[in-house]
Amino acid sequence: MSGPLHTILCDLLGCRYPIVQTAMGWVADAKLTAATCNAGGFGFLAGATIEPGKVEAAIADVRARTDRPFGVNFHMFQPNAEEVLEAVIRNRVRAVSYGRGPDARTIRRLKDAGIVCMPTVGALKHAVKAVELGADVVTIQGGEGGGHTGAVPTTVLLPQVLDAVKVPVVAAGGFADGRGLVAALAFGAAGIAMGTRFLMTTDSPVPRSTLDRYLKAKDASQIKVSTAVDGLPQRFIENEELKRIEEMALPARLAMSARYARRWGKEAGLGPVGMARLALRVMSGDDGGFRSTVMAANLPMLVQRGVVAGDPVHGLLPSGQVAARIDRLESCAELIGGIVEEARARIAALSALSAAD
Ligand SMILES: Cc1cc2nc3c(=O)[nH]c(=O)nc-3n(C[C@H](O)[C@H](O)[C@H](O)COP(=O)(O)O)c2cc1C
């Protein structure tokens, strides 16, 4: 297949269109991933939030729903990172995505198994480092993107990274339609990656009560970055829970984190002594690094309450600013079909302009 929408990304990933559905914790499940792939895009399964012992079954679930290639996301700091690595290699998954973390040896191990290594970065220096470590493709995420995010907008980060690295670059952060795809290709990107837009589809597992809250978010300035939840900048729709956490004094926030950490500790099988030690260290509060590690326990509990349990008031709603532009839910097939149609129309209009010159 050829044409302006067939890029090197399509060859590397084995997809029809250069449109990637990014991994989103608890959201990018087997159904969403497979629906993206069946529609001609490339989906990443959110492997970083799959419980230990269940990775193989999740990969098999995607395989049962599509015969198209797909990818798996992971973090080196998740407790079952090795389980994910072994599963993607054994199953010959087409690509992996990750943030900072895997070293050159781990990346070599994946590449030797024929897996495309495709990290996401939010800053120029991280893109350069990722390529040095062996990345085949780099996804840049501009600051307007959802989830943990950087401070540099897509329109600045994308050309900076394109100028600095020789591997294909995929643009993420703020994309939702065919205009964005053509703009990214015009910059020189090999394709686009979208999180929020895929979260807001009828193939997404997010309950309708929560999706309605995403649909109601019409002011992009109220889809804001907060460091109050786990100490790192992350973009959320401003809701009751986010306001409550932001207004909490630090000791109260740490006490809340300690409660979540205790629950985590129980799930992880920590005995009473281990948990007492954990509590003591939280209460002494003299270790900044440890403090933010404990605060990290807030995120999974509160995000799951929002996007899994369907409570948009007491849970958190990670989102890109682009949610403010999205006013309806479509299936992945309708979404990707519409993006391709609009992109082709924009390219034809540009060609007509240049022919008139
Ligand atoms: C609900 C949600 C959960 C996310 N979870 C993850 C994750 O687990 N791992 C990850 O690398 N990125 C995660 N992200 C970031 C996305 O993969 C993606 O890079 C980002 O959404 C792109 O910006 P956009 O939302 O403007 O399309 C998440 C984003 C959202 C909206």
mmCIF file of C-alpha atoms and ligand atoms in Angstrom:
data_model
loop_
_atom_site.group_PDB
_atom_site.id
_atom_site.type_symbol
_atom_site.label_atom_id
_atom_site.label_comp_id
_atom_site.label_asym_id
_atom_site.label_seq_id
_atom_site.Cartn_x
_atom_site.Cartn_y
_atom_site.Cartn_z
ATOM 1 C CA MET A 1 0.000 0.000 0.000
ATOM 2 C CA SER A 2 1.243 3.532 -0.712
ATOM 3 C CA GLY A 3 0.015 7.126 -0.456
ATOM 4 C CA PRO A 4 0.744 9.974 1.973
ATOM 5 C CA LEU A 5 -0.905 8.163 4.895
ATOM 6 C CA HIS A 6 1.377 5.161 4.507
ATOM 7 C CA THR A 7 4.518 5.984 6.473
ATOM 8 C CA ILE A 8 7.496 4.049 7.767
ATOM 9 C CA LEU A 9 5.542 3.597 11.012
ATOM 10 C CA CYS A 10 2.990 1.430 9.154
ATOM 11 C CA ASP A 11 5.832 -0.818 7.940
ATOM 12 C CA LEU A 12 7.480 -1.041 11.363
ATOM 13 C CA LEU A 13 4.272 -1.759 13.269
ATOM 14 C CA GLY A 14 2.348 -3.635 10.581
ATOM 15 C CA CYS A 15 -0.675 -1.327 10.691
ATOM 16 C CA ARG A 16 -2.651 0.269 7.864
ATOM 17 C CA TYR A 17 -2.641 3.867 9.121
ATOM 18 C CA PRO A 18 -0.023 5.789 11.137
ATOM 19 C CA ILE A 19 -2.408 6.153 14.083
ATOM 20 C CA VAL A 20 -1.414 4.757 17.479
ATOM 21 C CA GLN A 21 -3.620 4.191 20.535
ATOM 22 C CA THR A 22 -1.328 4.770 23.485
ATOM 23 C CA ALA A 23 -1.308 2.750 26.671
ATOM 24 C CA MET A 24 -3.511 4.126 29.443
ATOM 25 C CA GLY A 25 -3.538 2.430 32.836
ATOM 26 C CA TRP A 26 -6.775 0.431 33.415
ATOM 27 C CA VAL A 27 -8.192 1.889 30.159
ATOM 28 C CA ALA A 28 -6.177 0.360 27.304
ATOM 29 C CA ASP A 29 -7.486 -3.171 27.844
ATOM 30 C CA ALA A 30 -7.627 -6.070 25.381
ATOM 31 C CA LYS A 31 -10.914 -4.897 23.852
ATOM 32 C CA LEU A 32 -9.785 -1.314 23.155
ATOM 33 C CA THR A 33 -6.380 -2.463 21.881
ATOM 34 C CA ALA A 34 -7.915 -5.012 19.513
ATOM 35 C CA ALA A 35 -10.620 -2.591 18.309
ATOM 36 C CA THR A 36 -7.890 -0.085 17.378
ATOM 37 C CA CYS A 37 -5.890 -2.707 15.487
ATOM 38 C CA ASN A 38 -8.969 -4.071 13.697
ATOM 39 C CA ALA A 39 -9.747 -0.500 12.532
ATOM 40 C CA GLY A 40 -6.287 -0.140 10.928
ATOM 41 C CA GLY A 41 -4.468 1.638 13.771
ATOM 42 C CA PHE A 42 -1.940 0.222 16.240
ATOM 43 C CA GLY A 43 -2.972 -0.357 19.844
ATOM 44 C CA PHE A 44 -0.851 -0.689 22.981
ATOM 45 C CA LEU A 45 -2.165 -2.839 25.840
ATOM 46 C CA ALA A 46 -1.602 -1.143 29.223
ATOM 47 C CA GLY A 47 0.741 -3.787 30.650
ATOM 48 C CA ALA A 48 1.924 -1.590 33.518
ATOM 49 C CA THR A 49 -1.365 -1.981 35.380
ATOM 50 C CA ILE A 50 -1.977 -5.685 34.765
ATOM 51 C CA GLU A 51 -1.856 -7.646 38.020
ATOM 52 C CA PRO A 52 1.019 -10.087 38.530
ATOM 53 C CA GLY A 53 0.221 -13.469 37.041
ATOM 54 C CA LYS A 54 -2.291 -12.104 34.524
ATOM 55 C CA VAL A 55 -0.083 -10.697 31.744
ATOM 56 C CA GLU A 56 -0.066 -13.830 29.583
ATOM 57 C CA ALA A 57 -3.881 -14.056 29.759
ATOM 58 C CA ALA A 58 -4.278 -10.381 28.780
ATOM 59 C CA ILE A 59 -2.039 -10.857 25.736
ATOM 60 C CA ALA A 60 -4.018 -13.982 24.781
ATOM 61 C CA ASP A 61 -7.232 -11.948 25.138
ATOM 62 C CA VAL A 62 -5.980 -9.385 22.571
ATOM 63 C CA ARG A 63 -4.912 -12.239 20.238
ATOM 64 C CA ALA A 64 -8.388 -13.775 20.506
ATOM 65 C CA ARG A 65 -9.954 -10.469 19.374
ATOM 66 C CA THR A 66 -7.638 -9.545 16.491
ATOM 67 C CA ASP A 67 -5.181 -11.114 14.088
ATOM 68 C CA ARG A 68 -3.429 -7.739 13.651
ATOM 69 C CA PRO A 69 -0.104 -6.895 15.377
ATOM 70 C CA PHE A 70 -0.281 -4.949 18.650
ATOM 71 C CA GLY A 71 2.002 -3.638 21.379
ATOM 72 C CA VAL A 72 2.361 -3.788 25.178
ATOM 73 C CA ASN A 73 3.354 -0.968 27.535
ATOM 74 C CA PHE A 74 5.381 -1.553 30.698
ATOM 75 C CA HIS A 75 7.327 0.296 33.401
ATOM 76 C CA MET A 76 10.565 -1.050 34.865
ATOM 77 C CA PHE A 77 9.338 -0.072 38.351
ATOM 78 C CA GLN A 78 6.165 -2.189 38.256
ATOM 79 C CA PRO A 79 6.494 -5.242 40.541
ATOM 80 C CA ASN A 80 5.999 -7.721 37.664
ATOM 81 C CA ALA A 81 8.222 -6.011 35.043
ATOM 82 C CA GLU A 82 10.128 -9.245 34.392
ATOM 83 C CA GLU A 83 6.851 -11.118 33.870
ATOM 84 C CA VAL A 84 5.847 -8.577 31.178
ATOM 85 C CA LEU A 85 9.256 -8.750 29.489
ATOM 86 C CA GLU A 86 9.165 -12.548 29.355
ATOM 87 C CA ALA A 87 5.563 -12.560 28.089
ATOM 88 C CA VAL A 88 6.145 -10.053 25.264
ATOM 89 C CA ILE A 89 9.223 -11.962 24.099
ATOM 90 C CA ARG A 90 7.533 -15.373 24.326
ATOM 91 C CA ASN A 91 4.456 -14.078 22.490
ATOM 92 C CA ARG A 92 6.453 -12.175 19.870
ATOM 93 C CA VAL A 93 4.461 -9.012 20.468
ATOM 94 C CA ARG A 94 5.197 -6.472 17.705
ATOM 95 C CA ALA A 95 6.226 -3.468 19.848
ATOM 96 C CA VAL A 96 6.703 -2.255 23.402
ATOM 97 C CA SER A 97 6.271 1.253 24.776
ATOM 98 C CA TYR A 98 7.802 2.505 28.019
ATOM 99 C CA GLY A 99 8.966 5.651 29.783
ATOM 100 C CA ARG A 100 12.381 6.114 31.293
ATOM 101 C CA GLY A 101 13.682 2.960 32.938
ATOM 102 C CA PRO A 102 14.822 0.041 30.832
ATOM 103 C CA ASP A 103 18.597 -0.029 30.389
ATOM 104 C CA ALA A 104 20.477 -0.742 27.149
ATOM 105 C CA ARG A 105 20.704 -4.479 28.032
ATOM 106 C CA THR A 106 16.948 -4.813 28.494
ATOM 107 C CA ILE A 107 16.318 -2.938 25.260
ATOM 108 C CA ARG A 108 18.855 -5.164 23.446
ATOM 109 C CA ARG A 109 17.031 -8.229 24.788
ATOM 110 C CA LEU A 110 13.741 -6.945 23.328
ATOM 111 C CA LYS A 111 15.288 -5.938 20.005
ATOM 112 C CA ASP A 112 17.014 -9.321 19.667
ATOM 113 C CA ALA A 113 13.538 -10.849 19.924
ATOM 114 C CA GLY A 114 12.436 -8.669 16.972
ATOM 115 C CA ILE A 115 10.325 -6.306 19.105
ATOM 116 C CA VAL A 116 10.077 -2.635 18.081
ATOM 117 C CA CYS A 117 11.143 -0.448 21.041
ATOM 118 C CA MET A 118 9.087 2.720 21.165
ATOM 119 C CA PRO A 119 9.512 4.851 24.328
ATOM 120 C CA THR A 120 7.448 7.944 25.107
ATOM 121 C CA VAL A 121 9.366 11.073 26.098
ATOM 122 C CA GLY A 122 8.332 14.527 27.248
ATOM 123 C CA ALA A 123 11.609 16.391 26.823
ATOM 124 C CA LEU A 124 14.328 16.723 24.179
ATOM 125 C CA LYS A 125 17.107 15.309 26.360
ATOM 126 C CA HIS A 126 15.048 12.227 27.143
ATOM 127 C CA ALA A 127 14.479 11.634 23.417
ATOM 128 C CA VAL A 128 18.220 11.780 22.735
ATOM 129 C CA LYS A 129 18.937 9.452 25.663
ATOM 130 C CA ALA A 130 16.212 7.000 24.558
ATOM 131 C CA VAL A 131 17.754 6.729 21.100
ATOM 132 C CA GLU A 132 21.241 6.246 22.601
ATOM 133 C CA LEU A 133 19.796 3.349 24.621
ATOM 134 C CA GLY A 134 18.454 1.719 21.444
ATOM 135 C CA ALA A 135 14.917 3.029 20.715
ATOM 136 C CA ASP A 136 13.663 2.224 17.200
ATOM 137 C CA VAL A 137 10.955 4.910 17.253
ATOM 138 C CA VAL A 138 10.356 7.766 19.700
ATOM 139 C CA THR A 139 6.916 9.027 20.681
ATOM 140 C CA ILE A 140 7.054 12.595 21.931
ATOM 141 C CA GLN A 141 4.284 13.688 24.285
ATOM 142 C CA GLY A 142 3.692 17.419 24.408
ATOM 143 C CA GLY A 143 2.634 19.004 27.709
ATOM 144 C CA GLU A 144 -1.030 19.240 26.639
ATOM 145 C CA GLY A 145 -1.208 15.429 26.761
ATOM 146 C CA GLY A 146 -2.966 13.342 29.410
ATOM 147 C CA GLY A 147 -1.472 11.399 32.311
ATOM 148 C CA HIS A 148 2.055 12.210 33.514
ATOM 149 C CA THR A 149 3.214 14.981 31.250
ATOM 150 C CA GLY A 150 6.044 17.417 30.587
ATOM 151 C CA ALA A 151 6.065 21.192 30.273
ATOM 152 C CA VAL A 152 6.884 21.620 26.564
ATOM 153 C CA PRO A 153 3.963 21.816 24.095
ATOM 154 C CA THR A 154 3.762 19.438 21.125
ATOM 155 C CA THR A 155 4.425 22.167 18.530
ATOM 156 C CA VAL A 156 7.771 22.972 20.179
ATOM 157 C CA LEU A 157 8.885 19.488 21.292
ATOM 158 C CA LEU A 158 8.100 17.740 17.991
ATOM 159 C CA PRO A 159 10.384 19.792 15.700
ATOM 160 C CA GLN A 160 13.098 19.892 18.404
ATOM 161 C CA VAL A 161 13.155 16.090 18.564
ATOM 162 C CA LEU A 162 12.834 15.670 14.786
ATOM 163 C CA ASP A 163 15.943 17.818 14.392
ATOM 164 C CA ALA A 164 17.862 15.885 17.056
ATOM 165 C CA VAL A 165 17.280 12.189 16.303
ATOM 166 C CA LYS A 166 17.477 9.970 13.237
ATOM 167 C CA VAL A 167 14.777 7.411 14.155
ATOM 168 C CA PRO A 168 11.092 7.908 13.199
ATOM 169 C CA VAL A 169 9.220 10.215 15.586
ATOM 170 C CA VAL A 170 5.525 9.884 16.495
ATOM 171 C CA ALA A 171 3.647 12.935 17.777
ATOM 172 C CA ALA A 172 1.391 12.709 20.850
ATOM 173 C CA GLY A 173 -0.339 15.273 23.035
ATOM 174 C CA GLY A 174 -3.443 17.074 21.792
ATOM 175 C CA PHE A 175 -4.376 14.980 18.742
ATOM 176 C CA ALA A 176 -7.932 13.941 17.927
ATOM 177 C CA ASP A 177 -8.610 14.311 14.206
ATOM 178 C CA GLY A 178 -7.407 14.247 10.594
ATOM 179 C CA ARG A 179 -6.207 17.854 10.701
ATOM 180 C CA GLY A 180 -3.837 16.953 13.513
ATOM 181 C CA LEU A 181 -2.575 13.904 11.624
ATOM 182 C CA VAL A 182 -1.764 15.963 8.509
ATOM 183 C CA ALA A 183 -0.118 18.675 10.639
ATOM 184 C CA ALA A 184 2.085 16.087 12.375
ATOM 185 C CA LEU A 185 3.068 14.541 9.030
ATOM 186 C CA ALA A 186 3.833 18.043 7.695
ATOM 187 C CA PHE A 187 6.208 18.572 10.645
ATOM 188 C CA GLY A 188 7.983 15.382 9.573
ATOM 189 C CA ALA A 189 6.488 12.956 12.102
ATOM 190 C CA ALA A 190 5.839 9.350 11.074
ATOM 191 C CA GLY A 191 2.381 9.363 12.651
ATOM 192 C CA ILE A 192 0.281 10.384 15.652
ATOM 193 C CA ALA A 193 -0.459 8.708 18.977
ATOM 194 C CA MET A 194 -3.588 9.476 21.004
ATOM 195 C CA GLY A 195 -4.672 8.582 24.516
ATOM 196 C CA THR A 196 -7.635 10.746 25.532
ATOM 197 C CA ARG A 197 -9.342 10.438 22.126
ATOM 198 C CA PHE A 198 -9.321 6.619 22.406
ATOM 199 C CA LEU A 199 -10.442 6.743 26.044
ATOM 200 C CA MET A 200 -13.500 8.638 24.765
ATOM 201 C CA THR A 201 -14.754 5.893 22.421
ATOM 202 C CA THR A 202 -17.501 3.319 22.709
ATOM 203 C CA ASP A 203 -14.798 0.598 22.740
ATOM 204 C CA SER A 204 -13.282 2.052 25.922
ATOM 205 C CA PRO A 205 -13.958 0.171 29.190
ATOM 206 C CA VAL A 206 -14.499 3.442 31.110
ATOM 207 C CA PRO A 207 -18.039 3.496 32.614
ATOM 208 C CA ARG A 208 -20.563 5.864 31.060
ATOM 209 C CA SER A 209 -20.899 7.933 34.268
ATOM 210 C CA THR A 210 -17.218 8.874 33.986
ATOM 211 C CA LEU A 211 -17.257 9.308 30.203
ATOM 212 C CA ASP A 212 -20.093 11.826 30.634
ATOM 213 C CA ARG A 213 -17.788 13.884 32.876
ATOM 214 C CA TYR A 214 -15.074 13.791 30.194
ATOM 215 C CA LEU A 215 -17.642 14.890 27.591
ATOM 216 C CA LYS A 216 -18.739 17.793 29.832
ATOM 217 C CA ALA A 217 -15.183 19.175 30.154
ATOM 218 C CA LYS A 218 -15.383 22.042 27.709
ATOM 219 C CA ASP A 219 -12.749 24.402 29.117
ATOM 220 C CA ALA A 220 -9.227 23.223 28.230
ATOM 221 C CA SER A 221 -7.770 25.446 30.975
ATOM 222 C CA GLN A 222 -9.631 23.345 33.560
ATOM 223 C CA ILE A 223 -7.906 20.176 32.392
ATOM 224 C CA LYS A 224 -4.893 21.009 34.422
ATOM 225 C CA VAL A 225 -1.544 19.789 35.636
ATOM 226 C CA SER A 226 -1.293 18.926 39.315
ATOM 227 C CA THR A 227 1.604 17.627 41.383
ATOM 228 C CA ALA A 228 -0.576 17.122 44.462
ATOM 229 C CA VAL A 229 -1.440 13.497 43.808
ATOM 230 C CA ASP A 230 1.874 11.646 43.497
ATOM 231 C CA GLY A 231 4.368 14.509 43.505
ATOM 232 C CA LEU A 232 4.856 14.401 39.718
ATOM 233 C CA PRO A 233 3.117 16.638 37.148
ATOM 234 C CA GLN A 234 0.031 14.888 35.820
ATOM 235 C CA ARG A 235 -2.896 16.315 33.858
ATOM 236 C CA PHE A 236 -6.435 15.721 35.133
ATOM 237 C CA ILE A 237 -9.919 17.079 34.561
ATOM 238 C CA GLU A 238 -10.496 19.388 37.510
ATOM 239 C CA ASN A 239 -13.145 17.732 39.683
ATOM 240 C CA GLU A 240 -14.207 17.566 43.325
ATOM 241 C CA GLU A 241 -11.553 15.005 44.305
ATOM 242 C CA LEU A 242 -8.677 16.870 42.657
ATOM 243 C CA LYS A 243 -9.739 20.114 44.387
ATOM 244 C CA ARG A 244 -9.975 18.289 47.724
ATOM 245 C CA ILE A 245 -6.477 16.834 47.407
ATOM 246 C CA GLU A 246 -4.997 20.147 46.268
ATOM 247 C CA GLU A 247 -6.508 21.938 49.260
ATOM 248 C CA MET A 248 -5.187 19.358 51.772
ATOM 249 C CA ALA A 249 -2.218 20.316 53.910
ATOM 250 C CA LEU A 250 0.831 18.113 53.335
ATOM 251 C CA PRO A 251 0.467 16.073 56.577
ATOM 252 C CA ALA A 252 -3.148 15.201 55.686
ATOM 253 C CA ARG A 253 -2.083 14.270 52.163
ATOM 254 C CA LEU A 254 0.640 12.019 53.555
ATOM 255 C CA ALA A 255 -1.784 10.412 55.990
ATOM 256 C CA MET A 256 -4.136 9.659 53.094
ATOM 257 C CA SER A 257 -1.207 8.225 51.136
ATOM 258 C CA ALA A 258 -0.263 6.089 54.123
ATOM 259 C CA ARG A 259 -3.784 4.622 54.193
ATOM 260 C CA TYR A 260 -3.572 3.722 50.505
ATOM 261 C CA ALA A 261 -0.020 2.429 50.964
ATOM 262 C CA ARG A 262 -1.221 0.191 53.830
ATOM 263 C CA ARG A 263 -3.952 -1.194 51.599
ATOM 264 C CA TRP A 264 -1.332 -1.789 48.956
ATOM 265 C CA GLY A 265 0.962 -3.389 51.502
ATOM 266 C CA LYS A 266 -1.784 -5.841 52.462
ATOM 267 C CA GLU A 267 -2.426 -6.687 48.813
ATOM 268 C CA ALA A 268 1.320 -7.160 48.324
ATOM 269 C CA GLY A 269 1.394 -9.537 51.314
ATOM 270 C CA LEU A 270 3.420 -7.314 53.703
ATOM 271 C CA GLY A 271 3.127 -8.623 57.258
ATOM 272 C CA PRO A 272 2.291 -6.427 60.313
ATOM 273 C CA VAL A 273 5.979 -5.707 60.974
ATOM 274 C CA GLY A 274 6.631 -4.579 57.418
ATOM 275 C CA MET A 275 3.521 -2.436 57.525
ATOM 276 C CA ALA A 276 4.460 -0.905 60.905
ATOM 277 C CA ARG A 277 7.904 -0.016 59.523
ATOM 278 C CA LEU A 278 6.218 1.531 56.494
ATOM 279 C CA ALA A 279 3.852 3.575 58.705
ATOM 280 C CA LEU A 280 6.722 4.755 60.914
ATOM 281 C CA ARG A 281 8.734 5.988 57.988
ATOM 282 C CA VAL A 282 5.696 7.826 56.561
ATOM 283 C CA MET A 283 4.929 9.526 59.864
ATOM 284 C CA SER A 284 8.543 10.567 60.482
ATOM 285 C CA GLY A 285 8.356 12.338 57.112
ATOM 286 C CA ASP A 286 12.091 12.980 57.044
ATOM 287 C CA ASP A 287 12.848 11.383 53.731
ATOM 288 C CA GLY A 288 11.643 13.399 50.721
ATOM 289 C CA GLY A 289 12.261 10.575 48.262
ATOM 290 C CA PHE A 290 10.406 8.129 50.422
ATOM 291 C CA ARG A 291 7.599 10.645 50.880
ATOM 292 C CA SER A 292 6.969 10.864 47.147
ATOM 293 C CA THR A 293 7.218 7.080 46.868
ATOM 294 C CA VAL A 294 4.446 6.799 49.434
ATOM 295 C CA MET A 295 2.411 9.516 47.708
ATOM 296 C CA ALA A 296 2.581 7.372 44.555
ATOM 297 C CA ALA A 297 0.126 5.024 46.307
ATOM 298 C CA ASN A 298 -2.601 7.668 45.848
ATOM 299 C CA LEU A 299 -2.603 7.440 42.113
ATOM 300 C CA PRO A 300 -3.701 3.873 41.381
ATOM 301 C CA MET A 301 -6.435 3.907 44.036
ATOM 302 C CA LEU A 302 -7.935 7.229 42.972
ATOM 303 C CA VAL A 303 -7.602 6.754 39.223
ATOM 304 C CA GLN A 304 -9.249 3.324 39.455
ATOM 305 C CA ARG A 305 -12.111 4.905 41.398
ATOM 306 C CA GLY A 306 -12.557 7.336 38.482
ATOM 307 C CA VAL A 307 -12.010 5.244 35.365
ATOM 308 C CA VAL A 308 -12.830 1.706 36.591
ATOM 309 C CA ALA A 309 -15.468 2.130 39.315
ATOM 310 C CA GLY A 310 -17.123 5.000 37.397
ATOM 311 C CA ASP A 311 -17.113 7.561 40.215
ATOM 312 C CA PRO A 312 -16.204 10.902 38.586
ATOM 313 C CA VAL A 313 -16.730 12.809 41.857
ATOM 314 C CA HIS A 314 -14.543 10.861 44.314
ATOM 315 C CA GLY A 315 -12.073 9.465 41.778
ATOM 316 C CA LEU A 316 -9.451 11.137 39.579
ATOM 317 C CA LEU A 317 -9.805 11.634 35.825
ATOM 318 C CA PRO A 318 -6.476 11.757 33.954
ATOM 319 C CA SER A 319 -6.988 13.537 30.651
ATOM 320 C CA GLY A 320 -5.332 15.536 27.921
ATOM 321 C CA GLN A 321 -6.551 19.066 27.209
ATOM 322 C CA VAL A 322 -7.925 17.738 23.927
ATOM 323 C CA ALA A 323 -10.938 16.346 25.848
ATOM 324 C CA ALA A 324 -12.327 19.892 25.695
ATOM 325 C CA ARG A 325 -12.698 19.451 21.914
ATOM 326 C CA ILE A 326 -14.360 16.040 21.980
ATOM 327 C CA ASP A 327 -18.149 16.120 22.096
ATOM 328 C CA ARG A 328 -19.166 12.577 21.197
ATOM 329 C CA LEU A 329 -18.181 8.963 21.633
ATOM 330 C CA GLU A 330 -17.477 6.965 18.504
ATOM 331 C CA SER A 331 -16.248 3.420 17.959
ATOM 332 C CA CYS A 332 -12.564 3.000 17.090
ATOM 333 C CA ALA A 333 -13.613 2.058 13.540
ATOM 334 C CA GLU A 334 -15.656 5.272 13.149
ATOM 335 C CA LEU A 335 -12.908 7.341 14.758
ATOM 336 C CA ILE A 336 -10.054 6.032 12.605
ATOM 337 C CA GLY A 337 -12.221 6.044 9.454
ATOM 338 C CA GLY A 338 -13.130 9.694 10.116
ATOM 339 C CA ILE A 339 -9.519 10.708 10.786
ATOM 340 C CA VAL A 340 -8.363 9.081 7.537
ATOM 341 C CA GLU A 341 -11.160 10.702 5.522
ATOM 342 C CA GLU A 342 -10.477 14.143 6.986
ATOM 343 C CA ALA A 343 -6.712 13.774 6.514
ATOM 344 C CA ARG A 344 -7.179 12.858 2.862
ATOM 345 C CA ALA A 345 -9.459 15.891 2.355
ATOM 346 C CA ARG A 346 -6.891 18.212 3.989
ATOM 347 C CA ILE A 347 -4.086 16.791 1.827
ATOM 348 C CA ALA A 348 -6.222 17.264 -1.320
ATOM 349 C CA ALA A 349 -7.006 20.866 -0.311
ATOM 350 C CA LEU A 350 -3.284 21.572 0.247
ATOM 351 C CA SER A 351 -2.401 20.004 -3.112
ATOM 352 C CA ALA A 352 -5.023 22.206 -4.809
ATOM 353 C CA LEU A 353 -3.472 25.260 -3.125
ATOM 354 C CA SER A 354 0.038 24.374 -4.278
ATOM 355 C CA ALA A 355 -1.213 23.613 -7.839
ATOM 356 C CA ALA A 356 -2.731 27.131 -7.935
ATOM 357 C CA ASP A 357 0.623 28.743 -7.022
HETATM 358 C C1 LIG B 1 -6.372 7.958 31.552
HETATM 359 C C2 LIG B 1 -4.952 7.984 31.088
HETATM 360 C C3 LIG B 1 -4.064 7.027 31.591
HETATM 361 C C4 LIG B 1 -2.736 6.993 31.146
HETATM 362 N N1 LIG B 1 -1.917 5.997 31.607
HETATM 363 C C5 LIG B 1 -0.666 5.867 31.088
HETATM 364 C C6 LIG B 1 0.173 4.761 31.448
HETATM 365 O O1 LIG B 1 -0.203 3.893 32.235
HETATM 366 N N2 LIG B 1 1.407 4.680 30.902
HETATM 367 C C7 LIG B 1 1.867 5.613 30.002
HETATM 368 O O2 LIG B 1 2.991 5.493 29.521
HETATM 369 N N3 LIG B 1 1.094 6.690 29.646
HETATM 370 C C8 LIG B 1 -0.163 6.812 30.149
HETATM 371 N N4 LIG B 1 -0.960 7.875 29.769
HETATM 372 C C9 LIG B 1 -0.470 8.814 28.726
HETATM 373 C C10 LIG B 1 -0.944 8.327 27.342
HETATM 374 O O3 LIG B 1 -0.385 7.070 27.042
HETATM 375 C C11 LIG B 1 -0.595 9.300 26.190
HETATM 376 O O4 LIG B 1 0.799 9.454 26.075
HETATM 377 C C12 LIG B 1 -1.296 10.640 26.318
HETATM 378 O O5 LIG B 1 -2.646 10.440 26.682
HETATM 379 C C13 LIG B 1 -1.228 11.402 24.985
HETATM 380 O O6 LIG B 1 -1.871 12.642 25.052
HETATM 381 P P1 LIG B 1 -3.434 12.876 24.630
HETATM 382 O O7 LIG B 1 -4.203 12.412 25.808
HETATM 383 O O8 LIG B 1 -3.510 14.332 24.389
HETATM 384 O O9 LIG B 1 -3.714 12.050 23.405
HETATM 385 C C14 LIG B 1 -2.275 7.951 30.199
HETATM 386 C C15 LIG B 1 -3.172 8.925 29.728
HETATM 387 C C16 LIG B 1 -4.495 8.949 30.141
HETATM 388 C C17 LIG B 1 -5.435 9.987 29.579
#
